[in-house]
CSV table of C-alpha atoms in Angstrom, one decimal:
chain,number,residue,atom,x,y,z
A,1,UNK,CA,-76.9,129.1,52.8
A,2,UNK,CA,-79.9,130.5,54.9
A,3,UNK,CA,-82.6,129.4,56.7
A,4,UNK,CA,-85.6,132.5,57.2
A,5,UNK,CA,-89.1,132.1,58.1
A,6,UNK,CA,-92.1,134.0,57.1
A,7,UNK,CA,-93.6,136.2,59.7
A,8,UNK,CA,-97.0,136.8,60.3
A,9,UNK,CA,-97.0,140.2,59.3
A,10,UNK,CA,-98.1,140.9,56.1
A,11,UNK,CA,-98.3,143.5,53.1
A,12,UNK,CA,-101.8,143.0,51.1
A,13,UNK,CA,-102.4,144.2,47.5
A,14,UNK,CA,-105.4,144.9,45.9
A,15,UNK,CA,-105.1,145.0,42.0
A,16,UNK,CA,-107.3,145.9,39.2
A,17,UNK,CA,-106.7,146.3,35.4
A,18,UNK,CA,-107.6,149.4,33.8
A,19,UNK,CA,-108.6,149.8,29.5
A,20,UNK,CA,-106.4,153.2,30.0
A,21,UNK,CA,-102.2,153.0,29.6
A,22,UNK,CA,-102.1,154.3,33.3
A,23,UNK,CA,-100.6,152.7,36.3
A,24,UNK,CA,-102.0,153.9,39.9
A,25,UNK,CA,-100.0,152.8,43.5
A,26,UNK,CA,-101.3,153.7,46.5
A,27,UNK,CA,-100.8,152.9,49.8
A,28,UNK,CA,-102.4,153.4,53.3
A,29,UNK,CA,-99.1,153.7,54.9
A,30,UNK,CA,-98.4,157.0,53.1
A,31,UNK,CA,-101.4,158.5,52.1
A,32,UNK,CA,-100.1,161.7,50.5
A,33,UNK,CA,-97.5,159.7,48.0
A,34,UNK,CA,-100.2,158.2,45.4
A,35,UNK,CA,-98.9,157.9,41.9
A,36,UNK,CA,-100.5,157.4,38.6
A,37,UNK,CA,-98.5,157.4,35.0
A,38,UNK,CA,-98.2,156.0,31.7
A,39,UNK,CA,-96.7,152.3,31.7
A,40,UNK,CA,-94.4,153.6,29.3
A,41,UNK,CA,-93.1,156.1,31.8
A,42,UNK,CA,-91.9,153.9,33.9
A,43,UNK,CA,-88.2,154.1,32.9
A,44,UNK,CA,-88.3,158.2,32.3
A,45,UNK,CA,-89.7,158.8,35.5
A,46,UNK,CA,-88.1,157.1,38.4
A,47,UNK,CA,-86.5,159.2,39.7
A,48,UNK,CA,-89.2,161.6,40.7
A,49,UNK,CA,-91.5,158.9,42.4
A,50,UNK,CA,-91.7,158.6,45.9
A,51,UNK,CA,-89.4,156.0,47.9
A,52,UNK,CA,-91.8,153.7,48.8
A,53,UNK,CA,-93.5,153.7,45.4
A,54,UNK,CA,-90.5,152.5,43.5
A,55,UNK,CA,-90.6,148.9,44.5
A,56,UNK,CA,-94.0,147.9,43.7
A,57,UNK,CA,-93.4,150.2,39.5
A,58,UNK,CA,-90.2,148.4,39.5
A,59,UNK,CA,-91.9,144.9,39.6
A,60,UNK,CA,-94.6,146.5,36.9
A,61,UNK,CA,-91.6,147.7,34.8
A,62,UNK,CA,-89.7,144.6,34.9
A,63,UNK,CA,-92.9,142.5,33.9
A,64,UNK,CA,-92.4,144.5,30.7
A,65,UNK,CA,-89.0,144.5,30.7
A,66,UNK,CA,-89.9,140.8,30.3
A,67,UNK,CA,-92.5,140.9,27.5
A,68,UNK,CA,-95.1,140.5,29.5
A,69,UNK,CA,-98.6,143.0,27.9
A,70,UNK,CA,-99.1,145.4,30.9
A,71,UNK,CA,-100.5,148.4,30.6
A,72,UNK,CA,-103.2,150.2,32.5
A,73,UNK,CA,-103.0,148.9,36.3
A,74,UNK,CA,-104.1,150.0,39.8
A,75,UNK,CA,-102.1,148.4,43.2
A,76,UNK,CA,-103.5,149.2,46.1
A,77,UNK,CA,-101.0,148.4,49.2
A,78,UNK,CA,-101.7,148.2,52.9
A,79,UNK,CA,-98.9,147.2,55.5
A,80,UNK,CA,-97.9,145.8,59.2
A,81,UNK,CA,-94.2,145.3,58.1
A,82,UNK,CA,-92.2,148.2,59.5
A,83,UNK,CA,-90.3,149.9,57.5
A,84,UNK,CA,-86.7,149.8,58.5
A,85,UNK,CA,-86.8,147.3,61.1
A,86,UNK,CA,-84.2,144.4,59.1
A,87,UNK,CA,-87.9,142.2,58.7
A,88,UNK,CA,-87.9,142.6,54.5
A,89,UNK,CA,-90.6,144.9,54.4
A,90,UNK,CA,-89.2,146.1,50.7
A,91,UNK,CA,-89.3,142.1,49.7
A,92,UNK,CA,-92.7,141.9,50.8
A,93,UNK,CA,-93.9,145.1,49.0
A,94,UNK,CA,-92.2,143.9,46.0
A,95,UNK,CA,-93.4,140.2,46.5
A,96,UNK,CA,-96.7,141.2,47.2
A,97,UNK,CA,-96.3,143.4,44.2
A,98,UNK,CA,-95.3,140.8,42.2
A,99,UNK,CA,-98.1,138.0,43.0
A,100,UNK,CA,-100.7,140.2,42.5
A,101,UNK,CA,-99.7,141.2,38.9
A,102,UNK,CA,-98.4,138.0,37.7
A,103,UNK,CA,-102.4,137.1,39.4
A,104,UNK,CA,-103.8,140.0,36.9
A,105,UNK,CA,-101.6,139.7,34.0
A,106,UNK,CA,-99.1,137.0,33.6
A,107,UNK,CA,-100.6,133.6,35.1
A,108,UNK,CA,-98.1,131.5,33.3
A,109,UNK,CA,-95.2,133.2,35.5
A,110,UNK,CA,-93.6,130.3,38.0
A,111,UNK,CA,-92.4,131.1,41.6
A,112,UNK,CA,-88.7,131.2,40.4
A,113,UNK,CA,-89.1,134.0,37.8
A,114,UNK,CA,-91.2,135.8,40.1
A,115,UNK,CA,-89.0,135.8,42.9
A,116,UNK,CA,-86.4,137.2,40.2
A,117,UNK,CA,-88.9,139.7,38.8
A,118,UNK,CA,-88.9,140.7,42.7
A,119,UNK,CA,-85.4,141.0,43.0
A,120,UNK,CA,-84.8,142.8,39.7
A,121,UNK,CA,-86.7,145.1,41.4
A,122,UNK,CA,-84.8,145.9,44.0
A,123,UNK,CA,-81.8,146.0,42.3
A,124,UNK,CA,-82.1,147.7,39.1
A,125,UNK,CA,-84.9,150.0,39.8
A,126,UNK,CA,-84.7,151.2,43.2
A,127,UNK,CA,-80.9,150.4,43.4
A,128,UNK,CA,-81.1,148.4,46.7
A,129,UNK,CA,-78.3,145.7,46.4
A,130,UNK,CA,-79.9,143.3,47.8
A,131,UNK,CA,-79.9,139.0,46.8
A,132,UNK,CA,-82.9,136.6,46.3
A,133,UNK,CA,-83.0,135.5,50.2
A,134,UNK,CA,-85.6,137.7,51.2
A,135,UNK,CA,-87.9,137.6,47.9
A,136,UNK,CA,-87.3,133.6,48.2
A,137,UNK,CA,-88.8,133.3,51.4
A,138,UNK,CA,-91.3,135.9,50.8
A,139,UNK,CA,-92.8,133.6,48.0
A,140,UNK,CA,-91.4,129.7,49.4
A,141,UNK,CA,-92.0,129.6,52.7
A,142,UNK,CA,-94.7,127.5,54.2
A,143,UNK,CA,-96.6,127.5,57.3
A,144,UNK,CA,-94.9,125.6,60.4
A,145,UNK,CA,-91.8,125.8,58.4
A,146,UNK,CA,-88.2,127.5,58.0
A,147,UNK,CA,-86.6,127.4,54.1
A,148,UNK,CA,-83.6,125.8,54.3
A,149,UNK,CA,-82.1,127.9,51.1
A,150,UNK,CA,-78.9,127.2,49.2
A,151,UNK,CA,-78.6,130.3,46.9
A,152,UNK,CA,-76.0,128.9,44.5
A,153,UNK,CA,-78.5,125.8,43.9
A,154,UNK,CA,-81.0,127.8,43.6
A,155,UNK,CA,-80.4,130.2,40.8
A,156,UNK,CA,-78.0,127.5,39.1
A,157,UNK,CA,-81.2,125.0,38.3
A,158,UNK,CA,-84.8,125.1,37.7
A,159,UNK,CA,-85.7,122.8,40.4
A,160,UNK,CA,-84.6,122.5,44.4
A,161,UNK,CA,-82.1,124.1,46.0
A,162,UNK,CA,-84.5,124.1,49.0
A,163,UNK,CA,-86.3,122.7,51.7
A,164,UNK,CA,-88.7,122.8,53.9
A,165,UNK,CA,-87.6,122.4,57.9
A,166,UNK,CA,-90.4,121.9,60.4
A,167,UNK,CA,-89.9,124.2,62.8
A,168,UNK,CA,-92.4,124.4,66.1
A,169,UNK,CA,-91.1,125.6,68.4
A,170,UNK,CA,-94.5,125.8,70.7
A,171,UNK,CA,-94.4,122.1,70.9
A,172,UNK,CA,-90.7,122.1,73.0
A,173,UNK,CA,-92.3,125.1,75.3
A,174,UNK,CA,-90.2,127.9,73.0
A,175,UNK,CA,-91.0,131.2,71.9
A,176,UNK,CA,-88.8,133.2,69.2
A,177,UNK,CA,-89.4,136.6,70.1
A,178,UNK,CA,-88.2,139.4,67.7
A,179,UNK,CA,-87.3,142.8,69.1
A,180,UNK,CA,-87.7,145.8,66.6
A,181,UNK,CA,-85.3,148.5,68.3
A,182,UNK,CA,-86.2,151.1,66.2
A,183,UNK,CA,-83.3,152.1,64.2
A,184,UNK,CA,-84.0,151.9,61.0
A,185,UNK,CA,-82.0,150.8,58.5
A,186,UNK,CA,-82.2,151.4,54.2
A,187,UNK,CA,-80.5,148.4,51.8
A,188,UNK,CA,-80.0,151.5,49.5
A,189,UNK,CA,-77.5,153.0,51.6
A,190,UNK,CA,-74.2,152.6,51.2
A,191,UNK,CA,-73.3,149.9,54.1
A,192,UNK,CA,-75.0,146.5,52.9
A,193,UNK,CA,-73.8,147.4,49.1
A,194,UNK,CA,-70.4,147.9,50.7
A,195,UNK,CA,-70.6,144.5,52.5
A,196,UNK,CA,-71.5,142.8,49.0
A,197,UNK,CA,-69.1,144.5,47.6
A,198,UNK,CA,-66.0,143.0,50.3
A,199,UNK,CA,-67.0,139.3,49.5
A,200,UNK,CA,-67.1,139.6,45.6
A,201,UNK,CA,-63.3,141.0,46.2
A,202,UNK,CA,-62.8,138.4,48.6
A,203,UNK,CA,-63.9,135.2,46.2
A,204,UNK,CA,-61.8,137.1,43.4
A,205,UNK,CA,-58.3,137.2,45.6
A,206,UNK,CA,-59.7,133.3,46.4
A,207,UNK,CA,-60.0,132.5,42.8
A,208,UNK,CA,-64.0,131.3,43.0
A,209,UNK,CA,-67.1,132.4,41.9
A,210,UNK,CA,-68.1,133.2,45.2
A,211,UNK,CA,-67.8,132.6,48.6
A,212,UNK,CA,-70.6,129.8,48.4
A,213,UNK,CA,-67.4,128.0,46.9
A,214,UNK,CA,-65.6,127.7,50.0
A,215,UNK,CA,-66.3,124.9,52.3
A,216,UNK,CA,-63.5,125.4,55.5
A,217,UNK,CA,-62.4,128.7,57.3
A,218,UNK,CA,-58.8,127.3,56.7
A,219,UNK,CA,-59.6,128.1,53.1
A,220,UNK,CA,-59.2,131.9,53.2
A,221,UNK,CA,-55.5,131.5,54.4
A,222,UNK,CA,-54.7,133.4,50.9
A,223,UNK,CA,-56.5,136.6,51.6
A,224,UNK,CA,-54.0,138.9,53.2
A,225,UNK,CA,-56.5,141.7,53.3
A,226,UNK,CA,-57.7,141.7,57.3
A,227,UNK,CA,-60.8,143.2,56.1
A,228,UNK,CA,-61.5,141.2,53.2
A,229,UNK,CA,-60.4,137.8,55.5
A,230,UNK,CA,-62.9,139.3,58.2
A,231,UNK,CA,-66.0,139.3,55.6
A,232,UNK,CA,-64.7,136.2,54.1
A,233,UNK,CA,-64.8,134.6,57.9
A,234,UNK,CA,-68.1,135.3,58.4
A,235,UNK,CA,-69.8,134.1,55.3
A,236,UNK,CA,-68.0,130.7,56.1
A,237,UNK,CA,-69.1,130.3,59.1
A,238,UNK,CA,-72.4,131.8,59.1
A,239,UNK,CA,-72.7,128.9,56.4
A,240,UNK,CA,-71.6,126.2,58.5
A,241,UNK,CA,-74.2,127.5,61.5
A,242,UNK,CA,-77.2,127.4,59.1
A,243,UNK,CA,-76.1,123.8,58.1
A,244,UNK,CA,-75.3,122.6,61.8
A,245,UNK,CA,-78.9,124.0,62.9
A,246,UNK,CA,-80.5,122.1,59.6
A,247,UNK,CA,-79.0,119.2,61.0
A,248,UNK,CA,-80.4,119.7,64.8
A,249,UNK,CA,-83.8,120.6,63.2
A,250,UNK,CA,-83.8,117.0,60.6
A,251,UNK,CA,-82.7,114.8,63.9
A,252,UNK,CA,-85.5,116.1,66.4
A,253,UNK,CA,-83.2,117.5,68.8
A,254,UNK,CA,-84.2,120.2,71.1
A,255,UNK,CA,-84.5,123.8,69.5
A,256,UNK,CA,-82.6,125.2,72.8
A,257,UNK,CA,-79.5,123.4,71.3
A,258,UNK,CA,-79.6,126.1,68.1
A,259,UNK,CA,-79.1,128.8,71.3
A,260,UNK,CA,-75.5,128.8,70.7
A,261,UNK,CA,-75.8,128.7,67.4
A,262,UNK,CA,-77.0,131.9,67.2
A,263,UNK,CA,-75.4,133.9,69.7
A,264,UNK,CA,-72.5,132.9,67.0
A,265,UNK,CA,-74.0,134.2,64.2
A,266,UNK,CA,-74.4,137.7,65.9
A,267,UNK,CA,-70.8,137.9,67.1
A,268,UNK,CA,-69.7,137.2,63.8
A,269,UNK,CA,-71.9,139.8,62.4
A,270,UNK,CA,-70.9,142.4,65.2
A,271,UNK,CA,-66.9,141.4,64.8
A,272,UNK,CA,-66.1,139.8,61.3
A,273,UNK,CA,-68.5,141.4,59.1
A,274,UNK,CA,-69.4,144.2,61.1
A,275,UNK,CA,-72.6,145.0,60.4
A,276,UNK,CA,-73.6,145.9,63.9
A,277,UNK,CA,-74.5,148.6,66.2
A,278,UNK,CA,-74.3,149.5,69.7
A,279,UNK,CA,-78.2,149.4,70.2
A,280,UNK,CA,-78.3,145.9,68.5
A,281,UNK,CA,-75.5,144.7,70.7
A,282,UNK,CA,-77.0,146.0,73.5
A,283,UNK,CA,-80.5,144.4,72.8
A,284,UNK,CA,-78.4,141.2,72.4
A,285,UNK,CA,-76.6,141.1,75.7
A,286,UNK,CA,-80.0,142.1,77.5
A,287,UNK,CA,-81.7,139.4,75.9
A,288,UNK,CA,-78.7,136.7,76.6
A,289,UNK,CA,-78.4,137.7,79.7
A,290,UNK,CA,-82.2,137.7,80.9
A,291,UNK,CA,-82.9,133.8,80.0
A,292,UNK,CA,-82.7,133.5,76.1
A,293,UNK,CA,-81.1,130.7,74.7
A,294,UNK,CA,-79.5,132.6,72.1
A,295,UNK,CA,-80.0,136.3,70.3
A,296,UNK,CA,-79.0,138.0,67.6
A,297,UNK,CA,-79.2,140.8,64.9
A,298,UNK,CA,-81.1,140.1,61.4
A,299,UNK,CA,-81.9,142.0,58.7
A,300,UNK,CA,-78.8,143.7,56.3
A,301,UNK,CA,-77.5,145.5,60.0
A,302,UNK,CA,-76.8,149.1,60.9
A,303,UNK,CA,-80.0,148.9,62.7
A,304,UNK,CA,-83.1,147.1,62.8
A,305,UNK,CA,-83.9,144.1,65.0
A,306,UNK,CA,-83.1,141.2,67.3
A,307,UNK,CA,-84.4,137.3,67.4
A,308,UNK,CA,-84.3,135.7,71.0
A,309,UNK,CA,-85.0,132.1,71.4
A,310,UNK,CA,-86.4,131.9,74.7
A,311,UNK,CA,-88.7,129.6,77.4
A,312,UNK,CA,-92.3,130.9,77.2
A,313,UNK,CA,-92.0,131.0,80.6
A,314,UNK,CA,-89.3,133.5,80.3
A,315,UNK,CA,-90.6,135.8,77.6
A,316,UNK,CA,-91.8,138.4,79.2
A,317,UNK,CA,-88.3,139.0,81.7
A,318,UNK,CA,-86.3,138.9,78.4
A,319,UNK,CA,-88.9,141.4,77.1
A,320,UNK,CA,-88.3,143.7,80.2
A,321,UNK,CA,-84.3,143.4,79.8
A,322,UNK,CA,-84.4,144.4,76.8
A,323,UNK,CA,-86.5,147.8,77.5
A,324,UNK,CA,-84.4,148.5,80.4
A,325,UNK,CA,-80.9,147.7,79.0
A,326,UNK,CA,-82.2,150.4,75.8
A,327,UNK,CA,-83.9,153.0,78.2
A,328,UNK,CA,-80.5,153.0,79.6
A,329,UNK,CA,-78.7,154.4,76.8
A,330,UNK,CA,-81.1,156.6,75.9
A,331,UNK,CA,-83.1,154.8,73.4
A,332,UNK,CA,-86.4,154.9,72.9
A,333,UNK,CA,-89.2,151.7,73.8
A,334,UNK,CA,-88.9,148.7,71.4
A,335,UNK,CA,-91.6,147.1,70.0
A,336,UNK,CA,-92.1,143.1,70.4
A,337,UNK,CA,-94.2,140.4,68.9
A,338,UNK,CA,-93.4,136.8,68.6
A,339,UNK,CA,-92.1,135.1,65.1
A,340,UNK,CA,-94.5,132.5,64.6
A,341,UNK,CA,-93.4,130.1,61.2
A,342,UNK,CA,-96.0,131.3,58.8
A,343,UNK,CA,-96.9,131.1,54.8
A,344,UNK,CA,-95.2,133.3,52.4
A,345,UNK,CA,-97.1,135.4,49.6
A,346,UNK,CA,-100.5,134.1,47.8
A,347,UNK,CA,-103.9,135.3,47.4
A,348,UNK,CA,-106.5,135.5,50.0
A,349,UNK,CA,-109.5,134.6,50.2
């Protein structure tokens, strides 16, 4: 279970079909990397494309993976997602990818199968292990809003498995600030696939289908792997937080009651799952320790950024704290901005 929001930074596309059999990516962000190649070369040449360019031809090659007619295509990208920074800027390359030729191409295409076109993506042609949470809210989330997402429900049905939360936090006073510390992290790298990799072992020794399947921390009393019960811990309970914040959120109660909640979710992450680094801890402390209600990492870990639910009042102390604590140990300036509930991927204009 999860429960993102859409940012309000944003990855546009502009697309154009083409009478030729070529596809064309482009991208402000790295203007030396252009590609253009047959639509039937997709497969053959992967592995000499450019990083970046890999996500947005994966979504054109799984389109025809798919069946769907697509042949000669331009997609021209432009970015404020940093790269790195645990905020989904892959998911909203690929998503933005994704909308804009299911737009061209393939109308008929619903938000489910292009969230999984996304996905596919990621997985099978860049070889990022990653799940549907970030593509999901990518495409579902609304204005206002967090997505209240149960994963199993979701892929199990054609319909539901989530919901919309209203989430304002600028009515109670609140800001949620995130912190990008600068170390970068890559869901192709060995870590997060590791990670994946310890729960699917840890549901097996459990006899389930996945850890979705288990609703009690006193559950896992048969995993007598430490590291496997570790992973297995977290996944519980990080379920259990997302539900117990729903639940706050549904009854009206005061967002600073979620503070708690949170600073939970990143000690799990730093102790059971591990997932953590000392610059990410650090920020956390700074923050909780400055006036936030609760901080912690997101993102796959092993870098990237903070969240810190704090007073407006106070946002600019916490913002200080943080700079200080990581000037401190030698790290370089993080960069700020304020999470602010916004829509996920459409057209414009």
């Amino acid at each position: 279970m999860r429960l993102p929001i859409a940012i309000p930074l944003v990855v546009t596309c502009v697309g154009a079909r083409h009478a030729d059999d070529l596809v064309r990516v482009s991208s402000r962000q790295r203007p030396g990397e252009s590609v253009r190649l047959p639509a039937g070369a997709l497969s053959t040449e992967r592995d000499l494309l450019p990083g970046w360019a890999r996500y947005p031809l994966g979504v054109v090659a799984e389109f025809r993976r798919r069946g769907y007619g697509i042949e000669g295509l331009e997609l021209d990208f432009d970015g404020a997602v940093p790269a790195g920074a645990g905020l989904s800027s892959s998911a909203a390359l690929c998503c933005a990818a994704a909308v804009a030729v299911r737009d061209l191409c393939a109308p008929t295409v619903g938000d489910r199968e292009l969230i999984d076109i996304a996905r596919a993506a990621e997985n099978d042609y860049v070889g990022a292990p990653t799940g549907i949470l970030d593509h999901a809210a990518s495409i579902l989330c609304t204005e206002g809003h967090a997505l209240f997402l149960d994963v199993r429900a979701f892929v199990a049905a054609e319909t539901g498995g989530f919901e919309q939360i209203p989430f304002d936090l600028a009515a109670a006073g609140l800001r949620l600030l995130v912190i990008d510390t600068g170390q970068t992290h890559d869901h192709a790298g060995g870590g997060y696939g590791t990670r994946r990799a310890e729960c699917a072992a840890a549901a097996s020794a459990l006899g389930v289908g996945s850890l979705r399947d288990i609703d009690e921390v006193g559950e896992l009393s048969g995993l007598t792997d430490p590291v496997l019960y570790r992973r297995a811990r977290h996944v519980v309970s990080e379920n259990d937080r997302v539900r117990a914040v729903v639940a706050l959120l549904r009854a009206g109660a005061d967002p600073r009651e979620i503070g708690p909640l949170l600073n939970g979710g990143h000690d799990s992450l730093r102790d059971d799952f591990e997932v953590s680094t000392e610059v990410l801890d650090a920020a956390v402390d700074a923050a909780r320790t400055s006036g936030a209600h609760g901080s912690r990492m997101v993102g796959g870990g092993f870098g990237g950024s903070i969240i810190a639910l704090v007073d407006t009042a106070d946002a600019g102390q916490v913002e200080d704290a943080v700079r200080e604590r990581l000037a401190g140990i030698g790290f370089h300036e993080p960069r700020t901005f304020e999470a602010v509930p916004a829509a996920g991927a459409g057209p414009v204009g």
